[in-house]
XYZ file of C-alpha atoms in Angstrom:
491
model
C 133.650 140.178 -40.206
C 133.770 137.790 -37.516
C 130.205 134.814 -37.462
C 128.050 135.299 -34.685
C 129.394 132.117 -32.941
C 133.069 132.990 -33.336
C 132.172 136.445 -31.060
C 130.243 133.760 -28.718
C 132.991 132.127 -27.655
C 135.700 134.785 -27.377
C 133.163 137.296 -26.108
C 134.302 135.913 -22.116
C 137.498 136.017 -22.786
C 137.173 139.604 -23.321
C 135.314 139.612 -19.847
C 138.439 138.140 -18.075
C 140.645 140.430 -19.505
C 138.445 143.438 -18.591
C 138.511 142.155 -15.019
C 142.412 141.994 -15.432
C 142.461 145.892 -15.823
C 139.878 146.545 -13.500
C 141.285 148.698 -10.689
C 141.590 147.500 -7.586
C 139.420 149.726 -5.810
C 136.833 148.373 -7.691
C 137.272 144.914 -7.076
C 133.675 145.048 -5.250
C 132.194 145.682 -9.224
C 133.889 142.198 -10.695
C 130.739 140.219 -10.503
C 128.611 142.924 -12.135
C 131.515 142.886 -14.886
C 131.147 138.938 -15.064
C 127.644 138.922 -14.773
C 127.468 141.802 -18.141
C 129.766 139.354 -20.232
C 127.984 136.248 -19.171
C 124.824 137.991 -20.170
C 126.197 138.733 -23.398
C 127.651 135.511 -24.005
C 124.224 133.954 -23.490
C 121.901 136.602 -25.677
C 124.748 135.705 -28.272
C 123.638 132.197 -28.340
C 120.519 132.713 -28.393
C 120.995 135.016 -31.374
C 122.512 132.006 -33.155
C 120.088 129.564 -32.303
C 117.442 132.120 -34.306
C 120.192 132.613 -37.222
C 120.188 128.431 -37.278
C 118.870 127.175 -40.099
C 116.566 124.325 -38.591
C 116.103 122.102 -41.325
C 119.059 121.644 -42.410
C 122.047 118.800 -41.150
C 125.193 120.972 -42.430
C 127.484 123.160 -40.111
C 126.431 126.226 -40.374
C 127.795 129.847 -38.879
C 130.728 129.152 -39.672
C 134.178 130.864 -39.708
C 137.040 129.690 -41.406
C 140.906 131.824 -41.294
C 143.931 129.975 -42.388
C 146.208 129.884 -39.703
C 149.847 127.958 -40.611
C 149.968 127.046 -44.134
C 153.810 126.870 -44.761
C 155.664 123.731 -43.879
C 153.293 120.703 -43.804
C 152.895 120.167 -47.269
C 149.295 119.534 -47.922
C 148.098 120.180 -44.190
C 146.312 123.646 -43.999
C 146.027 124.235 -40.416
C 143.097 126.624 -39.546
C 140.899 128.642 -37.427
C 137.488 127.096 -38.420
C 134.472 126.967 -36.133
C 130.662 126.276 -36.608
C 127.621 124.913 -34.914
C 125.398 121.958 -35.950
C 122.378 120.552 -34.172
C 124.975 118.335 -31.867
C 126.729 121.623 -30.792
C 124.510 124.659 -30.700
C 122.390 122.760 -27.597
C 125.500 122.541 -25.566
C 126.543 125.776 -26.465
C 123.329 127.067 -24.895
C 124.054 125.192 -22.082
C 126.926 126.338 -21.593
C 126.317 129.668 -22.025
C 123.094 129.857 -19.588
C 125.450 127.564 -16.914
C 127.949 130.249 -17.047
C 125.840 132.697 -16.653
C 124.250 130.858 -12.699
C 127.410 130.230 -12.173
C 128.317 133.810 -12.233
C 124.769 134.553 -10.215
C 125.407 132.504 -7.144
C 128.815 133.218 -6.657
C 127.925 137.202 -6.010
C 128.751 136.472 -2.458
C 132.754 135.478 -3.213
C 134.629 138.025 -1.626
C 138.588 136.093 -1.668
C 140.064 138.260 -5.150
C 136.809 138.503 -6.958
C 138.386 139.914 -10.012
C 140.799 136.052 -9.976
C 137.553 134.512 -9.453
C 135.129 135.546 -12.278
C 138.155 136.071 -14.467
C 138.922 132.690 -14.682
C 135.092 131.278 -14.715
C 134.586 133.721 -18.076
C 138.260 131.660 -19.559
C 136.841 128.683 -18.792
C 133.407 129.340 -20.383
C 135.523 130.629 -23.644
C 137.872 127.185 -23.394
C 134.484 125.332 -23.435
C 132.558 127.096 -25.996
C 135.603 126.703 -28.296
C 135.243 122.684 -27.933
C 131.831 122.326 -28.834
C 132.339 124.837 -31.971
C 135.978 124.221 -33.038
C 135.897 122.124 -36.567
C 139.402 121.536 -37.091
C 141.267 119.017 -34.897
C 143.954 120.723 -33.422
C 142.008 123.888 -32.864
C 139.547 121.414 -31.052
C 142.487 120.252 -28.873
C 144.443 123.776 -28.154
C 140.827 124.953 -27.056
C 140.207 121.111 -24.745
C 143.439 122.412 -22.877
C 142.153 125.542 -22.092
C 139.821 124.754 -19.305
C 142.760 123.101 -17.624
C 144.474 125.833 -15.594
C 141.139 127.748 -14.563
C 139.717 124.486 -13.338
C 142.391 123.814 -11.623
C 143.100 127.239 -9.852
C 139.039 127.321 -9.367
C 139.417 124.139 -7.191
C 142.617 124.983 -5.332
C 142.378 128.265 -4.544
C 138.440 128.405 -3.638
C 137.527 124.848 -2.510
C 137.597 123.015 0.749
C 138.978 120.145 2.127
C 141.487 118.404 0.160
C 141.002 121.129 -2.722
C 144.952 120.918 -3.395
C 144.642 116.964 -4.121
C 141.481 116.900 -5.985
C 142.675 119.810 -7.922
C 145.950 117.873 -8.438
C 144.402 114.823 -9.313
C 141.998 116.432 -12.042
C 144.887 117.752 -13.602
C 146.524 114.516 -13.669
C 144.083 112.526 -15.487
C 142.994 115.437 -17.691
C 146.883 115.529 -19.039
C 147.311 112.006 -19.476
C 143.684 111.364 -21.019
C 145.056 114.530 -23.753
C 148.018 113.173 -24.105
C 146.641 110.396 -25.560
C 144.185 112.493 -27.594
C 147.088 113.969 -29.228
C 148.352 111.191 -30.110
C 144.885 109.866 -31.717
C 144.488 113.545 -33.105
C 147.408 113.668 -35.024
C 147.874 110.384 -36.187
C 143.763 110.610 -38.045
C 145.204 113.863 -39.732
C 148.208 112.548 -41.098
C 146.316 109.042 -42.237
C 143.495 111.320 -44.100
C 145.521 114.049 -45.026
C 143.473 116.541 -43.438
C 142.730 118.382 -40.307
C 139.095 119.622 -41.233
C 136.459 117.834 -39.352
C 134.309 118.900 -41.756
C 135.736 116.941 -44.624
C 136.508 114.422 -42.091
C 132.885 113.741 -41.321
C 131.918 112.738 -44.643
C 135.091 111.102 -45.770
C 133.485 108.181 -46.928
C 136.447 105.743 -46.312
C 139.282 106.571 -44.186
C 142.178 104.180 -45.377
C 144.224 102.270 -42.584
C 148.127 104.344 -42.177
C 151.013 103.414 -40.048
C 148.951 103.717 -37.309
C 145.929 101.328 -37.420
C 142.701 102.550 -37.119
C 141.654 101.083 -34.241
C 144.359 102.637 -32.213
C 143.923 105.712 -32.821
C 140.019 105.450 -31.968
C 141.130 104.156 -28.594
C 143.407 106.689 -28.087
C 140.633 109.707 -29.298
C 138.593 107.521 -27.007
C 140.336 107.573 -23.879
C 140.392 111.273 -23.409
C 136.640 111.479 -23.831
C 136.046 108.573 -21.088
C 138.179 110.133 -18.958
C 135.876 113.272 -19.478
C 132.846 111.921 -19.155
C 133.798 109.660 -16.986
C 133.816 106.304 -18.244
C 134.809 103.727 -14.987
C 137.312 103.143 -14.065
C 138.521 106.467 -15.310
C 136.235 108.252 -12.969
C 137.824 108.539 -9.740
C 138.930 111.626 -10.102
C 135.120 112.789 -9.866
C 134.057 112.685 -6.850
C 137.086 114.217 -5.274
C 136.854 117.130 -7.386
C 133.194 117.888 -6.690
C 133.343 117.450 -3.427
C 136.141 120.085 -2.850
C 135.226 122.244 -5.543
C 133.022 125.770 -4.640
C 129.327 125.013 -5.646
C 129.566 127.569 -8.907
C 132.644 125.474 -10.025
C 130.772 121.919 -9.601
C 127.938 123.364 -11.529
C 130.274 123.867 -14.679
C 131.890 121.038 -14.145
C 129.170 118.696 -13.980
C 126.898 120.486 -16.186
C 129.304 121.362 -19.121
C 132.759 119.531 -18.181
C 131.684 116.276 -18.364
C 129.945 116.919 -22.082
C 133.024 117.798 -23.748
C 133.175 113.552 -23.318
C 130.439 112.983 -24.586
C 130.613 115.544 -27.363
C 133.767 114.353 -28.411
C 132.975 110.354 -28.014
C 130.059 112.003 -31.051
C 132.053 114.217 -32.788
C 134.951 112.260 -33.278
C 135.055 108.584 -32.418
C 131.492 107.522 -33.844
C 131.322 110.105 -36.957
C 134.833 109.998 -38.120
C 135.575 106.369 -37.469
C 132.111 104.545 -38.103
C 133.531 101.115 -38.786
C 135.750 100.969 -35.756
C 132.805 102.124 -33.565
C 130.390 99.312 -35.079
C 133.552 97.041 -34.324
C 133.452 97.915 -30.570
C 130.007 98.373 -29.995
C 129.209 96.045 -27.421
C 132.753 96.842 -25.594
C 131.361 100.640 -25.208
C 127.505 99.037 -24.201
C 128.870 96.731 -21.518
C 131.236 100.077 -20.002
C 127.736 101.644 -20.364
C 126.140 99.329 -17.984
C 128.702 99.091 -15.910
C 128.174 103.017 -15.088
C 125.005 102.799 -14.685
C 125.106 100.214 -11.982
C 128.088 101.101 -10.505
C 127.374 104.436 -9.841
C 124.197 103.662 -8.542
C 125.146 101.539 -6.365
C 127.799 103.906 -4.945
C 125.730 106.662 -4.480
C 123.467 104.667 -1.803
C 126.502 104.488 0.356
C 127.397 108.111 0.283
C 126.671 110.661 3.114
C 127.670 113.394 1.625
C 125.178 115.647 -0.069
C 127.587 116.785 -2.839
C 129.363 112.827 -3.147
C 125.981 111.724 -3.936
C 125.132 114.009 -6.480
C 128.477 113.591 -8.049
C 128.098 109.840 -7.990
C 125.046 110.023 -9.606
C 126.638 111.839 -12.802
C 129.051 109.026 -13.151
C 125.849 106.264 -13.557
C 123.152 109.391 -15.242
C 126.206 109.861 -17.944
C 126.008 106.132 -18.735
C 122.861 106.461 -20.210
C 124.989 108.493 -22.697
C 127.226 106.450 -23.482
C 124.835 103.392 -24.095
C 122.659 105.446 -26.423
C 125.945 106.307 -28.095
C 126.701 102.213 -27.986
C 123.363 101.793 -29.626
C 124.883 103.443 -32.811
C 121.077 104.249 -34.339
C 119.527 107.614 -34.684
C 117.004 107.250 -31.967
C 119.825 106.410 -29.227
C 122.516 108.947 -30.314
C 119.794 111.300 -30.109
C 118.536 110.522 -26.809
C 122.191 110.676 -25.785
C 122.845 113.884 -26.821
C 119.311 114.873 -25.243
C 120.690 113.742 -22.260
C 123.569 115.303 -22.208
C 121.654 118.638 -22.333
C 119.025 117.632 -19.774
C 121.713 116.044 -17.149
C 123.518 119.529 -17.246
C 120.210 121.368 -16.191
C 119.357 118.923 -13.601
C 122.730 117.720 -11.941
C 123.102 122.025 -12.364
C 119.960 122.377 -10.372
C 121.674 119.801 -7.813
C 124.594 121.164 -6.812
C 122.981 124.426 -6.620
C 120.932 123.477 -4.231
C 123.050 121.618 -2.198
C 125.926 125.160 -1.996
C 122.492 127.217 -0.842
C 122.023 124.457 1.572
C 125.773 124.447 2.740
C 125.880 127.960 3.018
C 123.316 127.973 5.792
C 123.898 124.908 7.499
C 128.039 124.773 7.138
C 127.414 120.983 6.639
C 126.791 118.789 3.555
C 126.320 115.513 6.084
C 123.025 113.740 5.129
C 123.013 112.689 8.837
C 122.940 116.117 10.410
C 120.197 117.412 8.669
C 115.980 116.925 9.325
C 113.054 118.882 8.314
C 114.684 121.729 6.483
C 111.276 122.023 3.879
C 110.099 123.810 7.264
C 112.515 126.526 7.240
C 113.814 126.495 3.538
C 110.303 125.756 1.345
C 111.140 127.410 -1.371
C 114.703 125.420 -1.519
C 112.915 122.404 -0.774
C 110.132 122.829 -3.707
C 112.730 123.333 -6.335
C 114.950 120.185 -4.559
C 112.113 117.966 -4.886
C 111.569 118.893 -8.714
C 115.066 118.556 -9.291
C 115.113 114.845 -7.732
C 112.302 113.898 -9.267
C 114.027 115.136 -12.773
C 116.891 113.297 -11.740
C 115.164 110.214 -11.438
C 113.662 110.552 -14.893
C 110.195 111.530 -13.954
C 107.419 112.177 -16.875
C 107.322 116.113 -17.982
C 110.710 116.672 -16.709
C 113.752 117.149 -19.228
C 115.455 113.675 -17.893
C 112.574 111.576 -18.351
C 112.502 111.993 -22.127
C 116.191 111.863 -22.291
C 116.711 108.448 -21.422
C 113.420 107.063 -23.148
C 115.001 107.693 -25.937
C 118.110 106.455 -24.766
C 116.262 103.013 -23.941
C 114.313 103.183 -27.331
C 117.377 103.327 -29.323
C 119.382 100.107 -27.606
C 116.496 97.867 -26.356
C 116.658 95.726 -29.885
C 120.526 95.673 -30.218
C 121.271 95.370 -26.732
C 118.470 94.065 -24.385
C 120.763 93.368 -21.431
C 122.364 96.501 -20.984
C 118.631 98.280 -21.747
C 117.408 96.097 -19.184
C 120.587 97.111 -16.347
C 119.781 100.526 -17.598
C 116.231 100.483 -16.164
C 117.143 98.631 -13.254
C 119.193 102.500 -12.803
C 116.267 104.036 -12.693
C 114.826 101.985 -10.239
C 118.343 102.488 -7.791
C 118.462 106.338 -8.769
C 114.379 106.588 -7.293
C 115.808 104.837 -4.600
C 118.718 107.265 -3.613
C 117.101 110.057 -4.588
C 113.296 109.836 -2.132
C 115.546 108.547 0.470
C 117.825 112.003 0.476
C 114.324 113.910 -0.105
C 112.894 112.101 2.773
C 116.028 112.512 5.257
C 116.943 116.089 4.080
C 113.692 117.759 4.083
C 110.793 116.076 5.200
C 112.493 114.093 8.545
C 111.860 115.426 11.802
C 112.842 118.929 12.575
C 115.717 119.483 14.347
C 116.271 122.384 16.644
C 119.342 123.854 15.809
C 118.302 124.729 12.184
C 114.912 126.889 13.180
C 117.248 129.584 12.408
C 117.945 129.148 8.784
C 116.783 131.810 6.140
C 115.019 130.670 2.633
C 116.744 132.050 -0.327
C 115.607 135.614 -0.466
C 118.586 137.191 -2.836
C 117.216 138.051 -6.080
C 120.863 136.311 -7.131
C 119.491 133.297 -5.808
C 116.005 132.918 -7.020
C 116.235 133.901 -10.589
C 118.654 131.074 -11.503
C 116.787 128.178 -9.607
C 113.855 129.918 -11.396
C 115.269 129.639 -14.685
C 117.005 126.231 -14.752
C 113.313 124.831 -12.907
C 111.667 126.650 -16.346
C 114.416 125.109 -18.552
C 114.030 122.130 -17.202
C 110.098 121.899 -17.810
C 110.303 123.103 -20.677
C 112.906 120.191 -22.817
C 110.303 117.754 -20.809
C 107.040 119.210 -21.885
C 108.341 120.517 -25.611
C 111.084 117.961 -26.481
C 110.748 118.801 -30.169
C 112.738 122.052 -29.468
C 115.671 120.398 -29.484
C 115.156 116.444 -30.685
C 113.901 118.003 -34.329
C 117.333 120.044 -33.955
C 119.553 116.820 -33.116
C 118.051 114.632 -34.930
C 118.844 116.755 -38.253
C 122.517 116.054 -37.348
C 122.238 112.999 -36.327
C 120.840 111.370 -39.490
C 123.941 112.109 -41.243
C 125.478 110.186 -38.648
C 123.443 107.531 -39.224
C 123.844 106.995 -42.705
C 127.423 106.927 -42.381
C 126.952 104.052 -39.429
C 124.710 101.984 -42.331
């Protein structure tokens, strides 16, 4: 019988291919379809975080098939999937994402059944990377999400969806190209596929391919991912053009798979080379942070800001990951959870914001707390998140994130503050010019969202949110389990 995790993540795919017999005439009932398997998906999860042993660092849930065993020798290729205290978070997130994703797109009416079909493949393509334990099952499920991102962007975007969806693809392909490359060449230098035996291999002897190689190829998928500059161009063009459901996923789950994987793979598998090329990944770090930053305060563009701001909020990832101690790679992989919620939050806001105003230019809006309050309350509590204030999830993220790298590297910590100090910046000044300006005529017409499809996910990410800031425990006690193995493996 099938673990609890392995019916998580194929549980949407069943969803998409439900929708694919759906008869037309019933087209209208897609989302309530969606909705049902998103639902499931998500009490699933939460059924395995109760089955999850707490206490304990191992994988656990776990599901293991052979799946080609003739003709590679020794190689025993496999179905094998589990959680530990690095996955099961971002399988939650995931999960709940999915599920506001499917919420606040109950107004798509361009081939609803397409729509939510391919939102429930991507969920599955997702949920298989952050539980697949064998390498090339870890890479069959990273290509997944491809084509539904893709047709998500094209098909249902705006602007210059056709080039940002383009251009996604692009760097996606090459970044797993390279992957592949890195994948295959670790399996045949160990002799094994199996991540678990992988991550406790305790030394991985140097093959025809050196070592360091293949950590920079692994590598280069992930920062393309994440994004790492100046791999991150691609970002911006696909948020912007991308429907609001479809930036929420990708900037709330997406970009973790880099992060994840930069974890998984790159720091537990190949310990020395990531002590080797420590300060290499600590000065890219910085260089988000900053850069990013800076960027943002030049954008006018509601959606370009927000996406800016993930490229310099996911360097705080990767410099707790630099930091290569248990504190940081735990406040990194805190992060990663709490900059889903609140960059989530974001974009949400900004597509029920679009929707009534047709515009996402900074410039053309004033006063809208008058006619949108309660859109304006939960925008202010997701800035102030954003900008890492105390009782809110991203606050306690990146403490830990700075606690873990101050004493190995003090320059970088200190750029990395100096971000917080631009994101408060960027962030009160689109408060102040969004909401709070003067009012402006031509928007005393705009309706406050008043669809119970629209209040019970801002309602629930606001809760989710609060709650990581005000009971971090939840899920550092969790992580940190995990991440101790790490660290004894680091030295």
């Amino acid at each position: 019988m099938p673990s609890i995790i392995t019916v998580t993540v194929f549980v949407p795919l069943l969803g998409a291919i439900a929708l694919g017999f759906l008869p037309q005439r019933w087209e209208a009932a897609a989302r309530w379809v969606a909705a049902g398997f998103a639902l499931l998906a998500f009490a699933l999860s939460i059924v395995a975080l109760i089955s999850f042993d707490r206490g304990s660092s191992d994988f656990q849930l776990l599901d293991q098939v052979p799946w080609v065993n003739a003709g590679f020798g020794s190689f025993r290729l496999q179905y094998l999937v589990g959680v530990d205290g690095l996955s099961l978070p971002l399988v939650l997130l995931t999960s709940f994402l999915t599920l506001v994703s499917v919420l606040i797109s109950f107004h798509v009416e361009l081939r609803p059944r397409l729509y939510f079909g391919l939102m429930l493949v991507l969920e599955t393509g997702v949920l298989g990377v952050f539980t697949s334990l064998d390498l090339l099952l870890f890479f069959l499920f990273w290509e997944v999400e491809l084509m539904p991102m893709y047709l998500l962007i094209s098909i249902w975007g705006t602007g210059r969806k056709e080039y940002a969806a383009m251009k996604f693809l692009i760097y996606t392909i090459a970044g797993s190209a390279l992957m592949l490359v890195g994948l295959l060449a670790l399996g045949f230098t160990t002799g094994t596929f199996d991540v678990t035996k992988l991550s406790v291999m305790s030394a991985i002897k140097p093959g025809f391919v050196p070592l360091a190689l293949i950590f920079w190829l692994i590598f280069a998928a992930f920062a393309v991912k994440l994004p790492v500059f100046p791999l991150h161009t691609w970002l911006p063009d696909a948020h912007t053009d991308a429907p609001t459901a479809v930036s929420v996923l990708l900037a709330g789950v997406l970009l973790k798979m880099g992060g994840y994987g930069m974890l998984r793979f790159c720091i537990t598998i190949l310990p020395k080379q990531a002590q080797q090329f420590a300060l290499v990944l600590a000065i890219l770090a910085a260089i988000n942070i900053i850069y990013g930053a800076f960027v943002v305060m030049r954008q006018r563009d509601l959606k370009r800001l927000i996406a800016y701001s993930s490229v310099s909020h996911m360097g705080y990832v990767l410099l707790g990951l630099a930091a290569l101690r248990q504190v940081g790679l735990t406040g990194a992989s805190l992060q990663m959870v709490s900059h889903g919620l609140i960059t989530g939050l974001l974009f949400v806001l900004v597509g029920l914001v679009y929707e009534r105003t047709h515009t996402r230019q900074i410039g053309d809006m004033s006063g809208l707390a008058r006619r949108l309050p309660l859109i304006a309350v939960v925008f202010v509590v997701a800035g102030f998140a954003s900008l890492g204030l105390p009782s809110l999830s991203g606050f306690v993220a990146e403490l830990l994130v700075f606690l873990g790298t101050f004493e190995r590297f003090i320059p970088m910590t200190a750029l990395g503050i100096f971000g917080i100090v631009l994101s408060a910046g960027y962030i009160l000044w689109m408060l102040q010019r969004v909401l709070f300006g003067p009012a402006m005529e031509r928007w005393d017409s705009l309706v406050d969202a008043t669809q119970w499809w629209e209040r019970v996910p801002l309602a629930a990410m606001v809760a989710a949110i609060f709650f990581i800031g005000l009971w971090p425990a939840f899920f550092v006690d969790m992580i940190s389990k995990a991440v101790e193995q790490i660290s004894v493996r680091l030295g």
